[in-house]
PDB file of C-alpha atoms in Angstrom:
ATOM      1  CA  UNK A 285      14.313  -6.656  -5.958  1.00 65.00           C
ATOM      2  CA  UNK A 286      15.416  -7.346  -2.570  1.00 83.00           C
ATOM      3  CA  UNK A 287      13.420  -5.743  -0.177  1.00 88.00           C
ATOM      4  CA  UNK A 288       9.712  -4.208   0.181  1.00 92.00           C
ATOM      5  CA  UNK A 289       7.093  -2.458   2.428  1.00 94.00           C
ATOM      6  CA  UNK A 290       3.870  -4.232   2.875  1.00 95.00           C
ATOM      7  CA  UNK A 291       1.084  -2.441   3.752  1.00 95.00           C
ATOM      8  CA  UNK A 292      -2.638  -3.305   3.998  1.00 93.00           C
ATOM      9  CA  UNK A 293      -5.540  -1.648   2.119  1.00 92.00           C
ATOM     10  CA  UNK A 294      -7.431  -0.638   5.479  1.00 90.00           C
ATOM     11  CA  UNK A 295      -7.505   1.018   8.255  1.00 90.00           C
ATOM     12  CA  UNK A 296      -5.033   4.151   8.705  1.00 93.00           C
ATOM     13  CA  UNK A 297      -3.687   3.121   5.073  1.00 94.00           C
ATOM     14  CA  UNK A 298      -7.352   3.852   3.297  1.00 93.00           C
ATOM     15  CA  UNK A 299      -6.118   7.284   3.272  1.00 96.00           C
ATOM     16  CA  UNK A 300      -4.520   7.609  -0.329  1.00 96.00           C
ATOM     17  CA  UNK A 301      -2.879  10.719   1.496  1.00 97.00           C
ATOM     18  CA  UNK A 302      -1.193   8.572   3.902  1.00 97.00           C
ATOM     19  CA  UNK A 303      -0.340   5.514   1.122  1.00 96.00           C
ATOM     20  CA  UNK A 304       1.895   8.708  -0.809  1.00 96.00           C
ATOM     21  CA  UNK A 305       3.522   9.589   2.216  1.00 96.00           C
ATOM     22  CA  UNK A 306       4.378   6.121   2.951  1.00 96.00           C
ATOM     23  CA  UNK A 307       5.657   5.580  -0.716  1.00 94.00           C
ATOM     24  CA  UNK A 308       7.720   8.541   0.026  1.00 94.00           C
ATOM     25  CA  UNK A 309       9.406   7.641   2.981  1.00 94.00           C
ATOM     26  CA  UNK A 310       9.819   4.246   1.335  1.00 93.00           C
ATOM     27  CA  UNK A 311      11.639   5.814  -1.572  1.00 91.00           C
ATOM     28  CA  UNK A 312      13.872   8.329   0.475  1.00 91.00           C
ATOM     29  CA  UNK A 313      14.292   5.313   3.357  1.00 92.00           C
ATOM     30  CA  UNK A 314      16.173   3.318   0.292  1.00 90.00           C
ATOM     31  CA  UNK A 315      13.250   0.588  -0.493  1.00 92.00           C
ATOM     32  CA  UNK A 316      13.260  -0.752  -3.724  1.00 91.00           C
ATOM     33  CA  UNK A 317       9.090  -1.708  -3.648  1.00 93.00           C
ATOM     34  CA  UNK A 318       5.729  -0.642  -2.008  1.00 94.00           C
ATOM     35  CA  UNK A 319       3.274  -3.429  -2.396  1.00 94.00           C
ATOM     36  CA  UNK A 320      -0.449  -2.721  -1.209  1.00 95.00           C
ATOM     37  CA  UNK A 321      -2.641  -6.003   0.006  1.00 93.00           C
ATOM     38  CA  UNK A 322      -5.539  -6.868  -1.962  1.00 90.00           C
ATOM     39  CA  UNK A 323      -7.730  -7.873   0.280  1.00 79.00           C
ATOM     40  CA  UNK A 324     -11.571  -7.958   0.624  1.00 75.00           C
ATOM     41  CA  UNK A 325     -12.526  -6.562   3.570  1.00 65.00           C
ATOM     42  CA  UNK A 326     -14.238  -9.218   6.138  1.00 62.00           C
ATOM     43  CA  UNK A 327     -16.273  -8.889   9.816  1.00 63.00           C
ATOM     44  CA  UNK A 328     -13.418  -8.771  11.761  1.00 64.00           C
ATOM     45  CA  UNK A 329     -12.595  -5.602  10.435  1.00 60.00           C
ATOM     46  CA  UNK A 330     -15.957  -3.725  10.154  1.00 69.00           C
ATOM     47  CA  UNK A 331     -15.898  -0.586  11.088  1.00 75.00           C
ATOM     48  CA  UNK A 332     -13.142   0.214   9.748  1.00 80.00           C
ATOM     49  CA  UNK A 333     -12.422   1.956   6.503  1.00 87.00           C
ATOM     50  CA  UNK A 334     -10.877   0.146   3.404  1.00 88.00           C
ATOM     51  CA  UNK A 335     -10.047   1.274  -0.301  1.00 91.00           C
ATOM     52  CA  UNK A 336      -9.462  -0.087  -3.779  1.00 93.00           C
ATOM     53  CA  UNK A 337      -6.061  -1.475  -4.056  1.00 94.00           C
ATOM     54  CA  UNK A 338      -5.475   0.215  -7.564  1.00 94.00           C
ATOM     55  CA  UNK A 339      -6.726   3.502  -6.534  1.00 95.00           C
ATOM     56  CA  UNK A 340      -3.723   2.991  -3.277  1.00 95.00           C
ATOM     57  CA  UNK A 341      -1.038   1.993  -5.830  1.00 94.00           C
ATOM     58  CA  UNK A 342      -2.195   5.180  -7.994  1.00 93.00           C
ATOM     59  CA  UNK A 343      -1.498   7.088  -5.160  1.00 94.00           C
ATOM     60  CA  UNK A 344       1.851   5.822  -4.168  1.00 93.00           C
ATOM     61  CA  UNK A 345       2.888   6.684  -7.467  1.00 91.00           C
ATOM     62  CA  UNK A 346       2.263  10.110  -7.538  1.00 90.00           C
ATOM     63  CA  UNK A 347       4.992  10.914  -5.239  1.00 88.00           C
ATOM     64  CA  UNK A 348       7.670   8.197  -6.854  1.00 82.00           C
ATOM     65  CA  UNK A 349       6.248   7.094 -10.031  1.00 69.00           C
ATOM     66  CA  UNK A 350       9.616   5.985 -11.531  1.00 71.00           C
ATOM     67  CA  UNK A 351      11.458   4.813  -8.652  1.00 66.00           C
ATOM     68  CA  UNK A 352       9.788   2.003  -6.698  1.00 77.00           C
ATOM     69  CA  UNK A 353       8.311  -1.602  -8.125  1.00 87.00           C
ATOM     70  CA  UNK A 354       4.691  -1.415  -6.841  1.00 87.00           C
ATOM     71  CA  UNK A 355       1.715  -3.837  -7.078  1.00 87.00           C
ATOM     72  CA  UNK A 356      -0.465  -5.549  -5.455  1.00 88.00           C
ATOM     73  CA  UNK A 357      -0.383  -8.609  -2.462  1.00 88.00           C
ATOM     74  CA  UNK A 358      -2.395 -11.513  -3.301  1.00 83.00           C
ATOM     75  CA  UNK A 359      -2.841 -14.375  -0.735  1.00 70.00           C
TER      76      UNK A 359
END
């Protein structure tokens, strides 16, 4: 694998609806992987919604389950 989309597990992307559109796109747009960060969410982003990393790579599958490498960004 050569190339990937990074997104994070907050904010706009805490929508699983929006992390399957994004996988998507990222499928049809020629990307060989979707990785989702998994990150605990800290003050300087309260207020704003976050999900389960898993439960955002589930839903990126639904849409592409066989053609992208997905997991998760630890750092």
């Amino acid at each position: 694998m050569r190339f990937s989309i990074n997104i994070p597990n907050f904010g706009d992307f805490a929508d699983p609806r929006n992390v399957a559109t994004v996988a998507a796109a990222t499928e049809q747009g020629g990307w060989e992987g979707l990785f989702v960060w998994d990150h605990v969410p800290h003050r300087q982003r309260q207020g704003r919604p976050s999900r389960d990393t898993w439960m955002l790579l589930t839903a990126a599958a639904l849409p592409v389950p066989f053609v992208l490498h997905q997991g998760p960004v630890v750092g």
